[in-house]
C-alpha positions in Angstrom: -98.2 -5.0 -30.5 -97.0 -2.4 -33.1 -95.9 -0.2 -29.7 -94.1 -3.0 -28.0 -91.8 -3.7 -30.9 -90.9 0.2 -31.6 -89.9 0.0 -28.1 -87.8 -2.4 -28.5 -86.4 -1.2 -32.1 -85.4 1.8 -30.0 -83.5 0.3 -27.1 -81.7 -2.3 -29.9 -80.6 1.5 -31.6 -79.9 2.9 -28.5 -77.9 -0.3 -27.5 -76.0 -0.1 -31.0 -75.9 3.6 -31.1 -73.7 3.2 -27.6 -71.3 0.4 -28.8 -70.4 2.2 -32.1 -69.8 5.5 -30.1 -67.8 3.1 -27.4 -66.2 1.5 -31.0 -64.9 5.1 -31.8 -63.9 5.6 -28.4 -61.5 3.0 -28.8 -60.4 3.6 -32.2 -59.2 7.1 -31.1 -57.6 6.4 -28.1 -55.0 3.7 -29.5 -55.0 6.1 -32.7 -53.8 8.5 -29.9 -51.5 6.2 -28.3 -49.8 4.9 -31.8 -49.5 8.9 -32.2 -48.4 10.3 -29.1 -47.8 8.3 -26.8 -46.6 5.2 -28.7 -42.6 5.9 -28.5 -43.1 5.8 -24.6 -45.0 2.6 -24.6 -42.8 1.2 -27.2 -40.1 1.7 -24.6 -41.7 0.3 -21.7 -42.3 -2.7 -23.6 -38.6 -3.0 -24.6 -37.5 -2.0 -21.3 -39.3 -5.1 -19.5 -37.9 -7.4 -22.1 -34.3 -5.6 -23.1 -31.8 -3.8 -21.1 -28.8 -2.0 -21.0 -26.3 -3.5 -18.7 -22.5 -2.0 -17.9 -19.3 -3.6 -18.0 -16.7 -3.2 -15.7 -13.5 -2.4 -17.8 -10.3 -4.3 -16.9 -8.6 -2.0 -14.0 -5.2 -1.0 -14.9 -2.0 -2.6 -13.0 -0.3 -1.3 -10.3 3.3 -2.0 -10.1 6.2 -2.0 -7.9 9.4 0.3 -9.3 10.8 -2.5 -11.2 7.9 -3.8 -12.6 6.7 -6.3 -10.5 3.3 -6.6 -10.2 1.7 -5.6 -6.8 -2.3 -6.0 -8.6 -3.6 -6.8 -11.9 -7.3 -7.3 -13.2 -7.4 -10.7 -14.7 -10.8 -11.8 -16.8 -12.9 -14.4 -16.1 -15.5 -16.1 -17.8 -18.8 -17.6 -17.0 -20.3 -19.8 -20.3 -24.1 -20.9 -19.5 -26.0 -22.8 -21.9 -29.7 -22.2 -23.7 -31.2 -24.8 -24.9 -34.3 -23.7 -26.7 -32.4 -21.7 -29.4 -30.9 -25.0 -30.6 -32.3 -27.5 -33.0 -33.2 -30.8 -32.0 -30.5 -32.1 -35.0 -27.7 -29.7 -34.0 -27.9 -30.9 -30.3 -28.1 -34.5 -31.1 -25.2 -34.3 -34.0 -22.9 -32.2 -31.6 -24.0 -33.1 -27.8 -21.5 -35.9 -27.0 -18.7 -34.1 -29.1 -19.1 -31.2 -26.8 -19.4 -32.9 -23.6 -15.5 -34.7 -24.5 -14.4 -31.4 -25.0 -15.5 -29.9 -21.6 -14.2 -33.2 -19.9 -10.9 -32.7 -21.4 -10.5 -29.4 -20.3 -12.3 -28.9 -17.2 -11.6 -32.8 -15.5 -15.3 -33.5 -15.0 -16.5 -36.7 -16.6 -18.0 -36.6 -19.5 -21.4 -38.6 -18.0 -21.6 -34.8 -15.7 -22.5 -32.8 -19.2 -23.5 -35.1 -21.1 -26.1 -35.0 -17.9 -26.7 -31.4 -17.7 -27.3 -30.5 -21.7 -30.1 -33.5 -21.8 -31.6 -31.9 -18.7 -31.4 -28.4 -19.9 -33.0 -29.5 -23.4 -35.7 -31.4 -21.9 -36.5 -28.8 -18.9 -36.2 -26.1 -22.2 -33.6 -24.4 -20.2 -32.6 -20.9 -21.3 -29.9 -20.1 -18.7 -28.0 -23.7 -17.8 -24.8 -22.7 -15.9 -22.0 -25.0 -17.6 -18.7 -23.1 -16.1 -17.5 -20.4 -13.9 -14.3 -18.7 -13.8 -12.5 -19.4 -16.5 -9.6 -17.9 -17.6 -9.1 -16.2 -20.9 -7.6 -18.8 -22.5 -9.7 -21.6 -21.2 -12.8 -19.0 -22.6 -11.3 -19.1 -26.6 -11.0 -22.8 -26.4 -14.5 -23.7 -24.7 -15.8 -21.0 -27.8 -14.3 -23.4 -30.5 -15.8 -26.7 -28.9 -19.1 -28.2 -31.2 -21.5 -26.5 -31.2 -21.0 -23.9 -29.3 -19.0 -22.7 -32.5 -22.0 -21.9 -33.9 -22.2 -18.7 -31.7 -25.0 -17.5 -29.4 -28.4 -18.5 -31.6 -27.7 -22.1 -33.3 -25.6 -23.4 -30.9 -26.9 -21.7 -27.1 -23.3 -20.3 -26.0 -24.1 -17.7 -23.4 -21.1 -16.0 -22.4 -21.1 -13.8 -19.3 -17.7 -11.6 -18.2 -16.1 -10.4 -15.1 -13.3 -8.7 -13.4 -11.4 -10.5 -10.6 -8.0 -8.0 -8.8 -5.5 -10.4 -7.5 -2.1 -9.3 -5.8 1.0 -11.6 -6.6 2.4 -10.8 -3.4 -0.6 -12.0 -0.9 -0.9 -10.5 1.8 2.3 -8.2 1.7 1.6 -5.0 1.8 -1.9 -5.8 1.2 -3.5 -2.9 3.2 -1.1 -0.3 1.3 -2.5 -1.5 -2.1 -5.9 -1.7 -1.1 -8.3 -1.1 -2.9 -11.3 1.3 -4.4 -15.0 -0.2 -4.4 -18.3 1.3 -5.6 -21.9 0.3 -4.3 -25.1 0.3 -5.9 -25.8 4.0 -5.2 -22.4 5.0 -6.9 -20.5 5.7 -3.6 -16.8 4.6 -3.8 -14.6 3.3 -1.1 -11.1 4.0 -1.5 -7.8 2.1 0.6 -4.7 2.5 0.0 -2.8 3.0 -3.5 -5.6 1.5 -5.6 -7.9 3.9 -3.7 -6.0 6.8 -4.0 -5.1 6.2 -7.9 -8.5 5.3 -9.0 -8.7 8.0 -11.3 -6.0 6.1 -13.5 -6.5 2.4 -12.6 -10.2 2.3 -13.0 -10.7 2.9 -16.7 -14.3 3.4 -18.4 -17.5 0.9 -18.3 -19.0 -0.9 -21.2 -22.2 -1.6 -22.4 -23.9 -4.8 -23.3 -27.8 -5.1 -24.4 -29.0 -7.7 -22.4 -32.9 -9.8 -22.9 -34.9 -10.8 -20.2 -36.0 -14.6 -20.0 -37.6 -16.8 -17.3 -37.7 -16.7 -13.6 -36.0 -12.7 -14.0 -32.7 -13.8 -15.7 -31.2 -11.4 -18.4 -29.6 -13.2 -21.2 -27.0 -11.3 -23.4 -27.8 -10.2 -26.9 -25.4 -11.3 -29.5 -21.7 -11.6 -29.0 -20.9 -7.6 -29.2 -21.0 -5.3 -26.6 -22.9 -1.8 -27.9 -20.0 0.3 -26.1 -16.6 -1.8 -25.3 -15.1 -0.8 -22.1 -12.1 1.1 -22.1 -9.4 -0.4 -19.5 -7.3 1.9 -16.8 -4.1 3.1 -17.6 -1.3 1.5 -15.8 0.5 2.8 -12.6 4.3 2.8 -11.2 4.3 3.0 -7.6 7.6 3.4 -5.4 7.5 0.3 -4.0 10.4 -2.2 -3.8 9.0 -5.7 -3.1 12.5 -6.7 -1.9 12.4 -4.3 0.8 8.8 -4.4 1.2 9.2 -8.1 1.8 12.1 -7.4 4.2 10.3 -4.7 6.4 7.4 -6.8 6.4 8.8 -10.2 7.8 11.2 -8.1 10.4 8.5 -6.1 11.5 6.2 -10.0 11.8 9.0 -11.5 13.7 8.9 -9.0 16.1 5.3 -8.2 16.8 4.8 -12.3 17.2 8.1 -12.4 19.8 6.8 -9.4 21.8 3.1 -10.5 21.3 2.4 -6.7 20.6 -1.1 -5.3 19.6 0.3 -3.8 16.2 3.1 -1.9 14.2 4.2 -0.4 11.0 7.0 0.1 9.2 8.5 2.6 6.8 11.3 2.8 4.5 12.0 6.0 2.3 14.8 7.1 -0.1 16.2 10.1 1.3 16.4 12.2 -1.8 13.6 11.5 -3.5 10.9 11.1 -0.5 9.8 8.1 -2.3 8.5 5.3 -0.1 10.4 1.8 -0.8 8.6 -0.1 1.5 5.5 0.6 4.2 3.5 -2.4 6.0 1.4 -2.5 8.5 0.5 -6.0 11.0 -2.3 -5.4 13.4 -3.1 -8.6 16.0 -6.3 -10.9 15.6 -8.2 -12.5 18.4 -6.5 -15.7 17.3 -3.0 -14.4 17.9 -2.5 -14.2 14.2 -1.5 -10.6 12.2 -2.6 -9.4 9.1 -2.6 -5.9 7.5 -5.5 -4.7 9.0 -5.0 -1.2 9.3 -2.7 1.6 7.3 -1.4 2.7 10.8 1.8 3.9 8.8 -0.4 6.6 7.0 -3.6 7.2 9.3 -2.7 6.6 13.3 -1.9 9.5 15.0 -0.1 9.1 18.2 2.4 11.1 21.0 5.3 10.2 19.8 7.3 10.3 22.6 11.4 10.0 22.7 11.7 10.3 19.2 10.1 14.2 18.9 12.8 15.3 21.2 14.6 15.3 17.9 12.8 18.4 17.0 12.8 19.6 20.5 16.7 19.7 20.0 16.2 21.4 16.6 14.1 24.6 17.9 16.5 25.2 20.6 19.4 25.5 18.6 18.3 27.3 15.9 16.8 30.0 18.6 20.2 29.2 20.6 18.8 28.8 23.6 21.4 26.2 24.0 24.5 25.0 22.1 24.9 20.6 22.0 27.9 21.8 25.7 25.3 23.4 27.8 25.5 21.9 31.0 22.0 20.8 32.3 21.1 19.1 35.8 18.8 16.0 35.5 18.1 16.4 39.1 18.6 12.6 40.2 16.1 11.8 37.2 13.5 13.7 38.9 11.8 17.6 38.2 9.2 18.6 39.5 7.1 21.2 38.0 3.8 22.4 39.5 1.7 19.3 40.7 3.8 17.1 38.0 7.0 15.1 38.0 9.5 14.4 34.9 10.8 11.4 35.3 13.8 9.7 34.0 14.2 6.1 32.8 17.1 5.8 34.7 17.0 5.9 38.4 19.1 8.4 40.1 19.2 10.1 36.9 22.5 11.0 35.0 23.7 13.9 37.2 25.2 17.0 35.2 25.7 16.4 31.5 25.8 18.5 28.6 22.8 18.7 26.0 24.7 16.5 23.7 24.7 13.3 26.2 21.1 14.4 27.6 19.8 13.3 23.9 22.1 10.6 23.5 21.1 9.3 26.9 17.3 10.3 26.0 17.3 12.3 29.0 13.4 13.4 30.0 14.5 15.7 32.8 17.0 17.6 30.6 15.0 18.5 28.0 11.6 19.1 29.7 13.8 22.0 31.8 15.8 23.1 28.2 12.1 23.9 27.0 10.3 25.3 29.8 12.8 27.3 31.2 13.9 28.8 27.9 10.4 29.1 26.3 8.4 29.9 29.6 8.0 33.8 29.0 7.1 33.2 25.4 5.5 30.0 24.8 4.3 30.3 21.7 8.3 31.0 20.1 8.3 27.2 21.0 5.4 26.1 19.3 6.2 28.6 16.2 9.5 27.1 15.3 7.8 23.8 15.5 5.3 24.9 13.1 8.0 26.9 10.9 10.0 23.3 10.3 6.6 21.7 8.8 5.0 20.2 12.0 1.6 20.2 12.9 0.9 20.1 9.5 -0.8 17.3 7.3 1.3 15.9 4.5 -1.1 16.2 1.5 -1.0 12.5 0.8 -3.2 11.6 -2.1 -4.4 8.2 0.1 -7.2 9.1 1.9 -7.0 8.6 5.7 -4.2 10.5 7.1 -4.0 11.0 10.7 -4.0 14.5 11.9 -1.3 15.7 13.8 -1.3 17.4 17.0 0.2 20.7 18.0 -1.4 23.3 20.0 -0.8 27.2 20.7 -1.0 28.9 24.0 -4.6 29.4 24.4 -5.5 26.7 22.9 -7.5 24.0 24.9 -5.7 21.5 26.7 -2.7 23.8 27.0 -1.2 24.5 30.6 1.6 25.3 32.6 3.0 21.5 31.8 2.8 21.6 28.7 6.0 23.1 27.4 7.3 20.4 29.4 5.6 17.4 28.4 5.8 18.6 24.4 9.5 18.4 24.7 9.8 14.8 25.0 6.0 14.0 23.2 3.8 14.5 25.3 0.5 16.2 24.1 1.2 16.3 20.3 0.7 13.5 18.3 2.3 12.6 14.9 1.6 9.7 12.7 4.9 7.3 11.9 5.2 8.8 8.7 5.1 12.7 9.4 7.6 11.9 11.9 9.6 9.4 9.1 9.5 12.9 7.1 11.0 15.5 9.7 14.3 12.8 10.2 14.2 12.1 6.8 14.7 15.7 6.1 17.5 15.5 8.8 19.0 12.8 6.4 19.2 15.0 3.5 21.1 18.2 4.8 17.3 20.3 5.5 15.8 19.8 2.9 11.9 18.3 3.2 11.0 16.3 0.7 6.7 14.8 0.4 6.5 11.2 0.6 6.2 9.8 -2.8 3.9 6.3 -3.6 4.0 6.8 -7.3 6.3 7.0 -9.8 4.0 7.4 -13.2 0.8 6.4 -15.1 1.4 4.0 -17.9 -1.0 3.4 -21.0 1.4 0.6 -22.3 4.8 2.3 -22.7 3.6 5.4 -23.0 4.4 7.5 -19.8 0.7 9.6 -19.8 2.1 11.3 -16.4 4.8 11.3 -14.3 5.0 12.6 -10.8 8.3 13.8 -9.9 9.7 15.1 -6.5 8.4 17.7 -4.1 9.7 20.0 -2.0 7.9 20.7 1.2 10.5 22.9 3.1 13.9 23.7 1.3 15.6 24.1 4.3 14.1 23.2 7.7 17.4 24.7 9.6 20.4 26.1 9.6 23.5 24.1 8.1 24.9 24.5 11.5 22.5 22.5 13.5 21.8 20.2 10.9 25.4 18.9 11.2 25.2 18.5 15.2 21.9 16.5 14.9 23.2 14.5 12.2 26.3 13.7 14.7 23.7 13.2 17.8 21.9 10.7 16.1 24.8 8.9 15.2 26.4 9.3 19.0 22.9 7.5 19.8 24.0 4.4 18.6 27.9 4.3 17.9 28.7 5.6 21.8 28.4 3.4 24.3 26.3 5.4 26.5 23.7 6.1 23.8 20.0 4.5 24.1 21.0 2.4 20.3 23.9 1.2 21.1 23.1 -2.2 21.3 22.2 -1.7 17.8 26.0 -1.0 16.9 27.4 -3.3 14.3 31.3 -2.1 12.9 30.2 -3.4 9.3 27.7 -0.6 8.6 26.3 2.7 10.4 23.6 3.7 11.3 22.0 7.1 12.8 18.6 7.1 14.7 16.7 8.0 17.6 14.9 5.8 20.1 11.2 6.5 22.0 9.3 4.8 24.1 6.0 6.4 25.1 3.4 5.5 27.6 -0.3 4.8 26.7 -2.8 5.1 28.8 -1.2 6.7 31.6 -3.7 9.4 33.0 -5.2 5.6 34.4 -3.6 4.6 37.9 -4.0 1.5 37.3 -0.4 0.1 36.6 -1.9 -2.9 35.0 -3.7 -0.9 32.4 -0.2 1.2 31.1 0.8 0.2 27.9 4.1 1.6 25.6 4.6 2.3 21.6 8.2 1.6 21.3 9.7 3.5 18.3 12.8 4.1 16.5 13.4 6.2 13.5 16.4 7.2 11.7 18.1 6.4 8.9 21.2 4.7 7.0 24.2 4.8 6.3 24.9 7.6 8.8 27.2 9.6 6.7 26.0 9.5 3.5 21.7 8.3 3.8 20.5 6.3 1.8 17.3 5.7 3.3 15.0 6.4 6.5 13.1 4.2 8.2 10.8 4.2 11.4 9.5 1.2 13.2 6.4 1.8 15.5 5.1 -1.1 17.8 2.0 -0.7 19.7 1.7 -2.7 23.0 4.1 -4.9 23.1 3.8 -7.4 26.4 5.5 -5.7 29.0 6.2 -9.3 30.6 9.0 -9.6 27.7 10.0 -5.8 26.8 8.9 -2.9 26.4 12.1 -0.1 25.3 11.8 1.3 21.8 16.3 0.3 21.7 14.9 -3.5 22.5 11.7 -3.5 20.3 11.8 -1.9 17.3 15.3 -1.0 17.2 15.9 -4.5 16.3 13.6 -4.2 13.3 15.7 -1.2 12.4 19.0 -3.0 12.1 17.8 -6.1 10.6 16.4 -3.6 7.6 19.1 -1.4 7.1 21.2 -5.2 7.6 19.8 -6.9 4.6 19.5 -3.4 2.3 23.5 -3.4 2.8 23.4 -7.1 2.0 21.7 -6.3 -1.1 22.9 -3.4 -2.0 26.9 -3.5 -1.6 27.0 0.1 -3.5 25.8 1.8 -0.8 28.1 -0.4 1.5 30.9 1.6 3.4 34.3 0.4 4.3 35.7 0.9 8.0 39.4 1.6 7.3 40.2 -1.3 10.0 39.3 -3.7 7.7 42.0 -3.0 5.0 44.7 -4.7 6.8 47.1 -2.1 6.6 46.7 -1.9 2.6 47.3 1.5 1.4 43.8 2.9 -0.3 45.8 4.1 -3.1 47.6 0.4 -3.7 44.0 -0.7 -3.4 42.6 1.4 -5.9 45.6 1.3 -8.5 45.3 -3.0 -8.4 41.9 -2.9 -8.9 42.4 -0.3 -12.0 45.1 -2.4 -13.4 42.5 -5.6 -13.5 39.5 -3.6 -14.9 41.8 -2.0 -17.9 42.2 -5.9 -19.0 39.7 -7.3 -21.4 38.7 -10.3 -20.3 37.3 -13.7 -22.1 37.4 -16.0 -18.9 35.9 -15.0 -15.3 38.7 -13.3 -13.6 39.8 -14.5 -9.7 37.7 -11.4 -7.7 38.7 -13.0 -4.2 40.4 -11.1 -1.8 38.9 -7.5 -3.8 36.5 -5.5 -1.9 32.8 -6.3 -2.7 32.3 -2.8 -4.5 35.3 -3.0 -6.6 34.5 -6.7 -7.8 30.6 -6.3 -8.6 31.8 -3.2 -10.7 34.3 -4.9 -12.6 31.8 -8.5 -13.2 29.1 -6.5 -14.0 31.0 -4.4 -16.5 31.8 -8.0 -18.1 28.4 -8.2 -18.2 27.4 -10.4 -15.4 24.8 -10.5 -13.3 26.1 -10.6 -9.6 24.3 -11.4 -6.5 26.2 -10.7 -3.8 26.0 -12.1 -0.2 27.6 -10.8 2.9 29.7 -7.6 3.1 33.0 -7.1 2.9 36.1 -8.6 1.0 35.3 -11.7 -1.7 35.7 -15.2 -0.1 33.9 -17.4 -2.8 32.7 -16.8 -6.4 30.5 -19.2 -7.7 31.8 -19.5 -11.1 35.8 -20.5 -10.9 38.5 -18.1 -12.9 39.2 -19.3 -16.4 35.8 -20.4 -17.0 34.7 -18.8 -20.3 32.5 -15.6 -20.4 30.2 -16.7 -23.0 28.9 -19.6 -20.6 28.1 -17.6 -18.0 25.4 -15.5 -17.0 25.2 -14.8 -13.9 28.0 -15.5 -10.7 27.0 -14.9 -6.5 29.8 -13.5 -4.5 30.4 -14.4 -0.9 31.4 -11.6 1.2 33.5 -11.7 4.8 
């Protein structure tokens, strides 16, 4: 007996001895966690309960060069409800009260929140959505409403923030604001201005501490963020949203009348480079267009008519030809090696000279002015291309530009044709706006100016950088055959033989170049050849102002197909309405004077402006420059339509100064 219970003495102290060492065990390791390892624990624990969430800053605006907004970040606001941080007393003294006040501003009844807060106190809701997308202002008020005043413990405001971009102007010029997006991994997508400016626009994130609560949803902690955000400066761009919106709805019109595939258009100031306008329409299934595409910027094409521009330029300035060589279209057709050059006109034009050959956009003409000059040294041709900036990329900060073609002897693709079919834009390729710079730089005596979107960046009025203008090529040419281009492209359409003419109006000049290139044209099928009509040049002719090209893609061959009847149109009716609006670039054809002696003119319009006026003065009959000078010195603002000599004012004479403001001239 006395051996059985020392047995079992010893397994009770063996079963003791085990748990106290097992006790110990214990005791040391969460001594040893408290000690090392607690801080990482500590976090773990926080981490599944707490977290650190980023806030978007407010995106800078983009603007147009007066100011006009083209996109803008604009706040909104998300308020939820939780209903277990509340006192039974609070929400039954301030329930009702509060569900008025959302009625009031938000239209619901009041039965729809009086509704929701019961069922989110009942339910012990944490999380109850109560409003989305409220604007700033709507955001103060709903903070002030009962209880909710009582911040985010006692009275279960939640508040929850976001950044919406909106564009005034819809969808014009959409694609050439665009915009800059980042996924979850950090990767950024960049279109257009906002893309290519994100640097500036996008500012620097926030932080906000944020607790976890049921089913997964993250709650915000307090009413502070731990780091604010900082928003993005401002930027200027170069575009003019009155001749954005004029380029755009020319270029519409057309592309719906022709039923094309899609088109771009460009408008530049001539001095500067900087872009006034640039939109881009592509087709939908449904008929509809749309800025789908920055085909201005990114879509490299042959270019057709319009390169025999610089064709023109490289012989003369190697004077291989003068503008009176005598050239032989041979009946509109030449046949080189296994290929034919083919005019547009059957028959051909007979012998001209190389002035009328361009004019009359002559294929024959220059494909022989090329080969036969360049032939023995192929790559003179090509070299002088490349000397006047060609072939080249622009630099352009937006990403996406198209590379242009231009190849070297040698190269691959290059044979015995090819001097021939590069003279009139044939295998080389250009995108609308690297050909927009080379007769821009036509326009301003040589000199090659970058292509400009942005003016400066902005943190309020403070100008943080300002981008000025850039010279690509000081001088593509000589003087000398810059001034017989300049009078070629303005022979185009003025002379009655030239492929603009019917773009001729006697109020205002113009100076351009038409092209209309084949697509698809190695096919034999006739059914599957499709044209880009083109024309590029710029306005007024003597004195530019601006450049513009107009590119259409496909247009339905059923209805037209010539750059002169497709885009030349689009042309005019921009450099049309610019005139309109702009009367100081207007120019006066001496016909129009009536015999009146500029110097009478001029001496009668001194006499009126010397006079210091109280009353409106009678303008009519004055020339539309002189009169907007003199009302606007009076401090008036004039809007002037038509062009021309004054036929109405708006505001009768006598009427007195300090009642007006502003007075719309009528022009004929």
């Amino acid at each position: 007996m006395a051996v059985t219970e020392k047995k079992i003495l010893t397994r009770l102290y063996v079963v003791a001895g085990t748990l106290f060492l097992f006790a110990l065990a214990v005791m040391a390791k969460l001594v040893m966690i408290q000690m090392v390892d607690g801080d990482v624990y500590r976090q773990k624990a926080a981490n599944r309960t707490e977290k650190m969430f980023t806030i978007d800053p407010n995106r800078g605006n983009l603007y147009s060069d007066d100011g006009s907004l083209l996109a803008t970040s604009v706040s909104r606001y998300t308020v939820r409800f939780d209903a277990v941080t509340v006192s039974d007393v609070d929400f039954k003294e301030n329930e009702k009260a509060l569900s008025k006040a959302l009625s009031t501003l938000l239209g619901k009844p009041v039965s729809h929140y009086r509704e929701l807060f019961r069922k989110a106190k009942a339910n012990k809701s944490r999380y109850a959505l109560v409003a989305r997308n409220l604007d700033y202002s709507d955001y103060m008020a709903v903070k002030d409403f009962p209880l909710f005043n009582m911040g985010p413990y006692k009275g279960g405001l939640i508040i929850e923030q976001k950044t919406v971009r909106e564009h005034p102007l819809g969808k014009i010029a959409e694609r050439s604001v665009g915009y800059e997006r980042e996924d979850e991994n950090g990767y950024f997508t960049r279109v257009g201005l906002e893309g290519a400016f994100g640097q500036y626009l996008r500012g620097v994130k926030g932080k906000r501490l944020k607790q976890k609560i049921a089913k997964g949803q993250w709650k915000p902690i307090g009413m502070d963020n731990i780091v604010e955000p900082k928003d993005g400066y401002d930027v200027v761009s170069t575009i003019d949203i009155n001749i954005q919106d004029i380029g755009h709805h020319a270029l519409l019109k057309q592309l719906e009348y022709y039923k094309a595939d899609h088109g771009c258009v460009i408008v530049m100031e001539t001095a500067t480079g900087e872009i006034k306008a640039i939109s881009n329409l592509g087709r939908t299934k449904e008929g509809k267009y749309y800025e789908r595409l920055n085909y201005a910027i990114g879509e490299s094409h042959e270019p057709g008519s319009t390169f025999k521009l610089m064709s023109m330029v490289a012989a003369l300035e190697d004077e291989v030809i003068d503008t009176s060589t005598v050239i032989d279209t041979e009946k509109g057709r030449w046949k080189i090696y296994d290929r034919t050059v083919r005019d547009s006109k059957a028959g051909g034009y007979g012998k001209i000279s190389v002035g009328k050959a361009f004019e009359v956009s002559s294929n024959t003409a220059f494909a022989k002015i090329v080969h036969n000059n360049y032939k023995k040294e192929p790559s003179k041709y090509v070299k002088r291309l490349m000397e006047m900036n060609l072939g080249k990329e622009l630099g352009l900060p937006i990403k996406g530009e198209g590379k242009p073609v231009l190849r070297y002897p040698g190269d691959e693709g290059w044979s015995g044709i090819s001097l021939a079919w590069m003279s009139h834009g044939y295998e080389v390729a250009m995108t609308p706006l690297q050909t927009l710079t080379f007769y821009n730089a036509i326009a301003n005596n040589g000199e090659m100016v970058k292509p400009r979107l942005i003016k400066e960046v902005r943190e309020w009025n403070t100008t943080i950088h300002k981008f000025d203008k850039e010279v690509i090529n000081p001088s593509i040419c000589s003087e000398a055959t810059i001034g017989k281009v300049q009078q070629l492209l303005k022979n185009v359409v003025e002379k009655k033989h030239g492929t603009g003419h019917g773009l001729y109006s006697p109020n205002f000049s113009m100076a351009g170049k038409t092209g209309t290139c084949q697509k698809n044209y190695v096919s034999k099928d006739p059914d599957k050849l499709r044209y880009i009509s083109t024309f590029a040049g710029y306005f007024p002719a003597d004195n530019p102002k601006y450049s513009c090209i107009v590119v259409i893609h496909e247009p339905d061959k059923k209805v037209g197909y010539y750059g002169a009847d497709v885009s030349g149109p689009v042309f005019k009716s921009i450099a049309q309405k610019i005139y309109a609006t702009s009367p100081l670039i207007d120019t006066v054809d001496p016909t129009e004077l009536n015999g009146e002696l500029l110097g009478d003119t001029y001496e009668a319009y001194y006499a009126m402006a010397e006079k210091e006026y109280a009353k409106v003065p009678n303008v009519k009959g004055m020339s539309g420059m002189d009169a907007v000078a003199m009302l606007e010195n009076l401090g008036l603002d004039v809007e002037v339509i038509g062009n021309g000599k004054v036929k109405r004012q708006s505001i009768s004479q006598g009427t007195d100064l300090s009642k007006v403001r502003k007075i719309v001239l009528e022009l004929s």
